[in-house]
C-alpha cells in the first residue's frame, strides 16, 4: 500500500502493557493529533493509530478492540504474550511498514509531548528519514531516575554503544528505513541504538517529558539495569576488550609484586601481612568472576541468536476480527459442505 502521495500516510505505533487506566485518557489525544496534522495538510487522512497490546493481563486488549469498533482510525494488534517494550514496538513497526509512509513510535502513558509530532513531520518534509525525539530536561523525574538515566547514556558511550543522548523510543521513522531495518535480524534488540546504524538523513526534535497521566511505570530499577546491560552487550564488544586490557594491567602488577617479593627475600626482609595478600587474591578473584560473567553474557546472547526464535508473535488483529467472526459463524455450514 506504500504510495508516494504528496501527503504521507502516518501510523502512530503505541506499545501498551497493562494500561487500562491510562488508555481511555490518551487514545483520544492520539486521534486528535492525527486529525490536526491531517487538517494542516501535513499527513494523509488515511493515517492510523496502531496500538500493540503486549500480552496485558488487564482489560487493555478489550479497550483497544472497543476503540477500533468506535472509529476506523484506531487499529490494534495483540502479541501472543508479554515480550517487553522493545519487542512490542518492533512488532508494531513491522506491521505498519508496508501500510504507511511514516511511523511515529510513542509510549501510551501521555508522558511524551504529542505536539512534538508536528515538528517531527516537518523534519520529514525537510528530508529526514529518522527523527529522534530528545528530552530537553528531566524536571519531572525524581533525582534518582534522572541520575541513573544520565549515567546510563554516559556509560553506554564509554562502553562503545553510541546512542542519541536523552532519546528513548519517541521517534519518527520512514517506511523506507523500516524496510532496511527489517534486515537487522537479531533477537536481542535495543531499538534506540540500532536505528542510528541504519543510516539515512536524521535529525532531532526536543520536547519536554511530563508525568504519567495514570497507572504506574513498568520500568523499575531492575528492568532499567537489564535494559542498559542489554543495550551495551547488543551494540558493542568493547567490554570484552576492556576485560582483556584489565587482565594485562593486573598481570603486570602481579609480575612487579613478584619481582619485589624476590628482591625482599634476597635482602632478608621477611614479608609481613597475610591480610594484604588475601585482599589482593580476593580482589583479583572478584575481577575474574565479573569478567567471566560479562563474557558469559555475550556467549549466552550468541546462543539465543543462534536459535533464531521469532521476536514477536501476533495472535490477533482488530481488522481481522470480522473475518474471524465470519469463520466462526460459518463453521457449521462448512463442516456440512465437507461431509457432503
Ligand atoms: N510496555 C510494554 N511492555 C512491557 C512494559 C512496558 O509494551 O513489558 C509499554 C508501556 O505500556 C508504555 C511503554 O512501554 O507504553 C513505556 O513503559 P513505562 O511508561 O512503564 O516506562 P517509563 O516511562 O516509566 O520508563
Ligand atoms: Mg512512561
Tab-separated table of C-alpha atoms and ligand atoms in Angstrom:
chain	number	residue	atom	x	y	z
A	1	UNK	CA	0.000	0.000	0.000
A	2	UNK	CA	3.051	2.271	0.116
A	3	UNK	CA	2.404	5.150	-2.195
A	4	UNK	CA	4.215	8.310	-2.980
A	5	UNK	CA	1.333	10.685	-2.408
A	6	UNK	CA	2.123	14.284	-1.629
A	7	UNK	CA	0.812	13.754	1.884
A	8	UNK	CA	2.380	10.818	3.707
A	9	UNK	CA	0.302	8.191	5.492
A	10	UNK	CA	1.326	8.212	9.163
A	11	UNK	CA	0.899	5.308	11.558
A	12	UNK	CA	1.395	6.132	15.232
A	13	UNK	CA	2.688	2.948	16.907
A	14	UNK	CA	1.921	2.628	20.627
A	15	UNK	CA	3.038	-0.265	22.860
A	16	UNK	CA	0.634	-0.978	25.722
A	17	UNK	CA	1.136	-3.252	28.692
A	18	UNK	CA	-1.481	-3.254	31.462
A	19	UNK	CA	-2.585	0.269	30.581
A	20	UNK	CA	-6.353	0.074	31.236
A	21	UNK	CA	-6.159	3.180	33.409
A	22	UNK	CA	-4.366	5.472	31.026
A	23	UNK	CA	-5.504	4.243	27.591
A	24	UNK	CA	-9.022	5.726	27.704
A	25	UNK	CA	-7.423	9.108	28.534
A	26	UNK	CA	-4.665	9.128	25.935
A	27	UNK	CA	-6.293	7.331	22.965
A	28	UNK	CA	-8.440	10.389	22.015
A	29	UNK	CA	-5.320	12.567	22.326
A	30	UNK	CA	-3.529	10.485	19.681
A	31	UNK	CA	-6.572	10.580	17.389
A	32	UNK	CA	-6.874	14.353	17.803
A	33	UNK	CA	-3.255	14.775	16.864
A	34	UNK	CA	-3.831	12.670	13.742
A	35	UNK	CA	-6.788	14.853	12.732
A	36	UNK	CA	-4.967	18.121	13.380
A	37	UNK	CA	-1.991	17.019	11.325
A	38	UNK	CA	-4.311	15.922	8.521
A	39	UNK	CA	-6.229	19.218	8.665
A	40	UNK	CA	-2.982	21.126	8.367
A	41	UNK	CA	-2.294	19.111	5.220
A	42	UNK	CA	0.833	17.549	6.703
A	43	UNK	CA	-0.330	13.933	6.574
A	44	UNK	CA	-2.929	11.896	4.740
A	45	UNK	CA	-6.463	11.355	6.052
A	46	UNK	CA	-5.725	7.638	5.769
A	47	UNK	CA	-3.333	7.790	8.711
A	48	UNK	CA	-3.909	5.468	11.663
A	49	UNK	CA	-3.242	4.949	15.370
A	50	UNK	CA	-1.905	1.404	15.945
A	51	UNK	CA	-1.942	0.002	19.481
A	52	UNK	CA	0.226	-3.012	20.245
A	53	UNK	CA	-1.101	-4.969	23.189
A	54	UNK	CA	1.956	-6.590	24.751
A	55	UNK	CA	0.211	-9.541	26.411
A	56	UNK	CA	-1.554	-7.395	29.026
A	57	UNK	CA	-3.223	-9.130	31.939
A	58	UNK	CA	-5.874	-6.459	32.441
A	59	UNK	CA	-8.567	-5.068	30.130
A	60	UNK	CA	-6.155	-3.296	27.747
A	61	UNK	CA	-6.979	-5.506	24.731
A	62	UNK	CA	-10.752	-5.168	25.293
A	63	UNK	CA	-10.321	-1.385	25.386
A	64	UNK	CA	-8.306	-1.435	22.149
A	65	UNK	CA	-10.918	-3.591	20.428
A	66	UNK	CA	-13.631	-1.234	21.621
A	67	UNK	CA	-11.739	1.759	20.225
A	68	UNK	CA	-11.281	0.015	16.865
A	69	UNK	CA	-15.027	-0.583	16.629
A	70	UNK	CA	-15.740	3.021	17.576
A	71	UNK	CA	-13.507	4.674	14.977
A	72	UNK	CA	-11.794	3.248	11.909
A	73	UNK	CA	-8.662	5.313	12.594
A	74	UNK	CA	-7.845	3.119	15.600
A	75	UNK	CA	-6.234	-0.250	14.927
A	76	UNK	CA	-4.800	-2.848	17.271
A	77	UNK	CA	-2.610	-5.912	17.205
A	78	UNK	CA	-2.146	-8.302	20.088
A	79	UNK	CA	1.050	-10.148	20.944
A	80	UNK	CA	0.566	-13.762	21.971
A	81	UNK	CA	2.237	-12.991	25.319
A	82	UNK	CA	4.237	-10.283	27.098
A	83	UNK	CA	7.578	-9.821	25.327
A	84	UNK	CA	8.643	-6.448	26.662
A	85	UNK	CA	8.511	-2.883	25.413
A	86	UNK	CA	11.198	-3.171	22.705
A	87	UNK	CA	9.636	-6.211	21.054
A	88	UNK	CA	6.186	-4.621	21.216
A	89	UNK	CA	7.429	-1.512	19.387
A	90	UNK	CA	9.212	-3.704	16.833
A	91	UNK	CA	6.049	-5.764	16.216
A	92	UNK	CA	4.080	-2.557	15.596
A	93	UNK	CA	6.676	-1.061	13.284
A	94	UNK	CA	6.986	-4.244	11.243
A	95	UNK	CA	3.209	-4.472	10.970
A	96	UNK	CA	2.988	-0.857	9.825
A	97	UNK	CA	5.885	-0.630	7.406
A	98	UNK	CA	4.147	-1.781	4.228
A	99	UNK	CA	0.904	0.047	5.000
A	100	UNK	CA	2.170	3.582	5.526
A	101	UNK	CA	4.896	6.067	4.572
A	102	UNK	CA	5.980	7.138	8.049
A	103	UNK	CA	5.638	5.801	11.597
A	104	UNK	CA	5.967	7.531	14.940
A	105	UNK	CA	6.505	5.299	17.969
A	106	UNK	CA	5.416	6.708	21.322
A	107	UNK	CA	4.517	5.372	24.798
A	108	UNK	CA	0.853	5.250	25.659
A	109	UNK	CA	1.042	6.995	29.048
A	110	UNK	CA	0.931	10.607	27.828
A	111	UNK	CA	4.431	11.406	29.139
A	112	UNK	CA	5.775	12.387	25.742
A	113	UNK	CA	4.572	15.703	24.372
A	114	UNK	CA	2.333	14.958	21.376
A	115	UNK	CA	2.949	18.408	19.912
A	116	UNK	CA	6.493	17.343	19.065
A	117	UNK	CA	4.897	15.251	16.300
A	118	UNK	CA	4.215	18.412	14.289
A	119	UNK	CA	7.893	19.214	14.231
A	120	UNK	CA	8.821	15.598	13.524
A	121	UNK	CA	6.598	15.568	10.453
A	122	UNK	CA	8.060	18.960	9.420
A	123	UNK	CA	11.515	17.425	9.643
A	124	UNK	CA	10.334	14.544	7.470
A	125	UNK	CA	9.102	17.075	4.908
A	126	UNK	CA	12.551	18.655	5.030
A	127	UNK	CA	14.091	15.325	4.069
A	128	UNK	CA	14.865	13.475	7.307
A	129	UNK	CA	14.029	9.776	7.267
A	130	UNK	CA	14.548	9.331	11.020
A	131	UNK	CA	13.623	11.998	13.560
A	132	UNK	CA	14.649	11.346	17.167
A	133	UNK	CA	12.562	12.865	19.949
A	134	UNK	CA	15.006	14.149	22.559
A	135	UNK	CA	14.034	15.169	26.082
A	136	UNK	CA	15.030	18.749	26.725
A	137	UNK	CA	15.010	18.498	30.506
A	138	UNK	CA	14.146	15.991	33.165
A	139	UNK	CA	12.410	18.214	35.714
A	140	UNK	CA	9.515	15.841	36.226
A	141	UNK	CA	11.778	12.897	37.065
A	142	UNK	CA	12.957	12.125	40.563
A	143	UNK	CA	16.617	12.883	41.245
A	144	UNK	CA	17.294	9.154	41.310
A	145	UNK	CA	15.706	8.467	37.891
A	146	UNK	CA	17.474	11.481	36.363
A	147	UNK	CA	20.829	10.465	37.785
A	148	UNK	CA	20.551	6.803	36.736
A	149	UNK	CA	19.278	7.686	33.257
A	150	UNK	CA	22.029	10.232	32.592
A	151	UNK	CA	24.735	7.918	33.929
A	152	UNK	CA	23.301	5.272	31.609
A	153	UNK	CA	23.899	7.356	28.477
A	154	UNK	CA	27.413	8.261	29.601
A	155	UNK	CA	28.256	4.643	30.393
A	156	UNK	CA	26.845	3.486	27.055
A	157	UNK	CA	29.084	5.915	25.229
A	158	UNK	CA	32.185	4.921	27.208
A	159	UNK	CA	31.488	1.277	26.512
A	160	UNK	CA	31.196	1.821	22.792
A	161	UNK	CA	27.423	1.812	22.314
A	162	UNK	CA	26.536	5.052	20.538
A	163	UNK	CA	23.008	6.274	21.225
A	164	UNK	CA	21.311	9.630	20.782
A	165	UNK	CA	21.604	11.450	24.124
A	166	UNK	CA	18.328	11.593	26.064
A	167	UNK	CA	16.380	9.866	23.311
A	168	UNK	CA	14.123	6.993	24.313
A	169	UNK	CA	11.693	5.489	21.830
A	170	UNK	CA	9.718	8.549	20.708
A	171	UNK	CA	10.800	8.610	17.082
A	172	UNK	CA	9.639	9.141	13.514
A	173	UNK	CA	10.896	6.535	11.064
A	174	UNK	CA	10.036	6.337	7.367
A	175	UNK	CA	8.879	3.040	5.886
A	176	UNK	CA	11.910	3.165	3.599
A	177	UNK	CA	14.184	2.990	6.659
A	178	UNK	CA	11.977	0.303	8.220
A	179	UNK	CA	12.345	-1.870	5.128
A	180	UNK	CA	16.119	-1.785	5.605
A	181	UNK	CA	15.751	-2.165	9.351
A	182	UNK	CA	13.890	-5.430	8.746
A	183	UNK	CA	17.232	-6.899	7.598
A	184	UNK	CA	18.606	-6.456	11.128
A	185	UNK	CA	17.528	-9.867	12.281
A	186	UNK	CA	18.962	-10.010	15.795
A	187	UNK	CA	16.814	-11.322	18.615
A	188	UNK	CA	18.318	-9.096	21.342
A	189	UNK	CA	17.029	-5.756	20.242
A	190	UNK	CA	17.753	-2.270	21.535
A	191	UNK	CA	15.935	-0.045	19.075
A	192	UNK	CA	17.351	3.353	20.043
A	193	UNK	CA	20.869	2.063	19.452
A	194	UNK	CA	20.025	0.168	16.273
A	195	UNK	CA	18.304	2.887	14.233
A	196	UNK	CA	21.435	5.063	14.024
A	197	UNK	CA	23.150	2.011	12.466
A	198	UNK	CA	20.721	2.040	9.535
A	199	UNK	CA	21.973	5.461	8.468
A	200	UNK	CA	19.936	7.841	6.229
A	201	UNK	CA	19.376	11.509	6.943
A	202	UNK	CA	18.268	12.049	10.522
A	203	UNK	CA	17.523	14.927	12.850
A	204	UNK	CA	16.320	15.566	16.386
A	205	UNK	CA	13.342	17.370	17.866
A	206	UNK	CA	13.351	18.287	21.535
A	207	UNK	CA	10.333	18.042	23.807
A	208	UNK	CA	9.535	18.111	27.488
A	209	UNK	CA	8.511	14.931	29.208
A	210	UNK	CA	5.650	15.116	31.684
A	211	UNK	CA	4.450	12.758	34.396
A	212	UNK	CA	2.414	9.674	33.568
A	213	UNK	CA	-1.284	10.593	33.272
A	214	UNK	CA	-2.369	7.468	35.172
A	215	UNK	CA	-1.158	3.985	36.121
A	216	UNK	CA	2.399	3.229	37.134
A	217	UNK	CA	5.769	2.786	35.439
A	218	UNK	CA	6.825	-0.672	34.234
A	219	UNK	CA	10.484	0.244	34.435
A	220	UNK	CA	11.728	-0.271	37.990
A	221	UNK	CA	15.498	-0.121	38.641
A	222	UNK	CA	15.888	-3.853	37.954
A	223	UNK	CA	14.390	-3.548	34.455
A	224	UNK	CA	16.344	-0.339	33.763
A	225	UNK	CA	19.626	-2.067	34.609
A	226	UNK	CA	18.654	-5.026	32.422
A	227	UNK	CA	17.864	-2.646	29.546
A	228	UNK	CA	21.195	-0.846	29.997
A	229	UNK	CA	23.127	-4.093	30.078
A	230	UNK	CA	21.241	-5.423	27.078
A	231	UNK	CA	21.925	-2.189	25.206
A	232	UNK	CA	25.640	-2.330	25.858
A	233	UNK	CA	26.129	-6.012	25.081
A	234	UNK	CA	23.917	-5.819	21.984
A	235	UNK	CA	25.691	-2.891	20.437
A	236	UNK	CA	29.322	-3.274	21.384
A	237	UNK	CA	32.010	-5.811	22.236
A	238	UNK	CA	34.150	-3.131	23.863
A	239	UNK	CA	33.624	-4.541	27.398
A	240	UNK	CA	35.399	-7.730	26.294
A	241	UNK	CA	38.444	-5.782	25.095
A	242	UNK	CA	38.332	-3.746	28.323
A	243	UNK	CA	38.427	-7.012	30.272
A	244	UNK	CA	41.455	-8.125	28.264
A	245	UNK	CA	43.073	-4.753	28.986
A	246	UNK	CA	42.355	-5.078	32.702
A	247	UNK	CA	43.775	-8.599	32.630
A	248	UNK	CA	47.050	-7.330	31.141
A	249	UNK	CA	47.313	-4.485	33.689
A	250	UNK	CA	46.701	-6.796	36.654
A	251	UNK	CA	49.156	-9.384	35.322
A	252	UNK	CA	51.821	-6.686	35.059
A	253	UNK	CA	51.121	-5.523	38.617
A	254	UNK	CA	51.381	-9.161	39.748
A	255	UNK	CA	54.703	-9.518	37.967
A	256	UNK	CA	56.101	-6.374	39.581
A	257	UNK	CA	54.968	-7.568	43.024
A	258	UNK	CA	56.610	-10.971	42.388
A	259	UNK	CA	59.942	-9.319	41.464
A	260	UNK	CA	59.672	-7.109	44.538
A	261	UNK	CA	58.990	-10.166	46.770
A	262	UNK	CA	62.069	-11.980	45.397
A	263	UNK	CA	64.250	-8.899	45.950
A	264	UNK	CA	62.938	-8.520	49.518
A	265	UNK	CA	63.599	-12.219	50.195
A	266	UNK	CA	67.185	-11.918	48.942
A	267	UNK	CA	67.701	-8.857	51.117
A	268	UNK	CA	66.481	-10.928	54.056
A	269	UNK	CA	63.391	-8.897	54.830
A	270	UNK	CA	60.507	-11.139	55.781
A	271	UNK	CA	57.314	-10.247	54.042
A	272	UNK	CA	54.725	-9.315	56.598
A	273	UNK	CA	50.984	-9.136	56.207
A	274	UNK	CA	48.845	-12.066	55.202
A	275	UNK	CA	45.842	-9.775	55.237
A	276	UNK	CA	47.072	-7.655	52.360
A	277	UNK	CA	47.872	-10.789	50.340
A	278	UNK	CA	44.405	-12.122	50.931
A	279	UNK	CA	42.904	-8.780	49.858
A	280	UNK	CA	44.733	-8.952	46.558
A	281	UNK	CA	43.618	-12.551	45.998
A	282	UNK	CA	40.013	-11.652	46.719
A	283	UNK	CA	40.155	-8.587	44.511
A	284	UNK	CA	41.623	-10.486	41.603
A	285	UNK	CA	39.193	-13.367	42.144
A	286	UNK	CA	36.315	-10.901	42.059
A	287	UNK	CA	37.533	-9.205	38.920
A	288	UNK	CA	37.944	-12.585	37.240
A	289	UNK	CA	34.429	-13.650	38.162
A	290	UNK	CA	32.906	-10.385	36.910
A	291	UNK	CA	34.878	-10.724	33.688
A	292	UNK	CA	33.710	-14.292	33.219
A	293	UNK	CA	30.159	-13.110	33.836
A	294	UNK	CA	30.392	-10.430	31.148
A	295	UNK	CA	31.894	-12.865	28.665
A	296	UNK	CA	29.201	-15.376	29.654
A	297	UNK	CA	26.561	-12.792	28.742
A	298	UNK	CA	27.977	-12.476	25.258
A	299	UNK	CA	28.173	-16.274	24.880
A	300	UNK	CA	24.582	-16.562	26.126
A	301	UNK	CA	23.436	-13.955	23.632
A	302	UNK	CA	25.197	-15.748	20.809
A	303	UNK	CA	23.311	-18.869	21.887
A	304	UNK	CA	19.979	-17.051	21.808
A	305	UNK	CA	20.774	-15.505	18.426
A	306	UNK	CA	21.755	-18.919	17.050
A	307	UNK	CA	18.282	-20.259	17.814
A	308	UNK	CA	16.689	-17.575	15.644
A	309	UNK	CA	13.410	-17.678	17.531
A	310	UNK	CA	10.693	-15.253	16.428
A	311	UNK	CA	10.954	-11.849	18.080
A	312	UNK	CA	7.200	-11.456	18.365
A	313	UNK	CA	4.097	-13.443	17.553
A	314	UNK	CA	0.910	-11.592	16.703
A	315	UNK	CA	-2.146	-13.518	17.800
A	316	UNK	CA	-4.906	-11.071	16.827
A	317	UNK	CA	-5.517	-8.013	14.714
A	318	UNK	CA	-8.550	-5.789	15.163
A	319	UNK	CA	-9.086	-5.564	11.394
A	320	UNK	CA	-9.256	-9.345	11.159
A	321	UNK	CA	-11.993	-9.596	13.797
A	322	UNK	CA	-14.817	-9.610	11.262
A	323	UNK	CA	-13.075	-12.334	9.328
A	324	UNK	CA	-12.705	-14.415	12.485
A	325	UNK	CA	-16.360	-13.971	13.418
A	326	UNK	CA	-17.368	-14.892	9.899
A	327	UNK	CA	-15.285	-18.094	10.066
A	328	UNK	CA	-16.786	-18.992	13.441
A	329	UNK	CA	-20.322	-18.276	12.298
A	330	UNK	CA	-19.901	-20.297	9.131
A	331	UNK	CA	-18.066	-23.205	10.743
A	332	UNK	CA	-21.176	-25.422	10.779
A	333	UNK	CA	-22.040	-24.718	7.151
A	334	UNK	CA	-18.505	-25.523	6.050
A	335	UNK	CA	-18.463	-28.742	8.026
A	336	UNK	CA	-21.728	-29.759	6.379
A	337	UNK	CA	-20.257	-28.941	2.979
A	338	UNK	CA	-17.212	-31.065	3.684
A	339	UNK	CA	-19.336	-34.005	4.797
A	340	UNK	CA	-21.354	-33.978	1.594
B	1	LIG	N1	5.393	-1.516	27.876
B	1	LIG	C1	5.207	-2.648	27.054
B	1	LIG	N2	5.632	-3.869	27.536
B	1	LIG	C2	6.229	-4.017	28.760
B	1	LIG	C3	6.447	-2.851	29.553
B	1	LIG	C4	6.017	-1.611	29.070
B	1	LIG	O1	4.679	-2.553	25.961
B	1	LIG	O2	6.570	-5.150	29.112
B	1	LIG	C5	4.943	-0.202	27.354
B	1	LIG	C6	4.069	0.594	28.305
B	1	LIG	O3	2.709	0.272	28.170
B	1	LIG	C7	4.362	2.034	27.879
B	1	LIG	C8	5.809	1.965	27.409
B	1	LIG	O4	6.093	0.586	27.169
B	1	LIG	O5	3.553	2.452	26.794
B	1	LIG	C9	6.783	2.557	28.431
B	1	LIG	O6	6.593	1.974	29.691
B	1	LIG	P1	6.550	2.830	31.047
B	1	LIG	O7	5.753	4.074	30.823
B	1	LIG	O8	6.061	1.919	32.115
B	1	LIG	O9	8.090	3.176	31.251
B	1	LIG	P2	8.756	4.548	31.815
B	1	LIG	O10	8.150	5.663	31.015
B	1	LIG	O11	8.401	4.630	33.246
B	1	LIG	O12	10.219	4.383	31.570
B	2	LIG	MG1	6.221	6.071	30.821
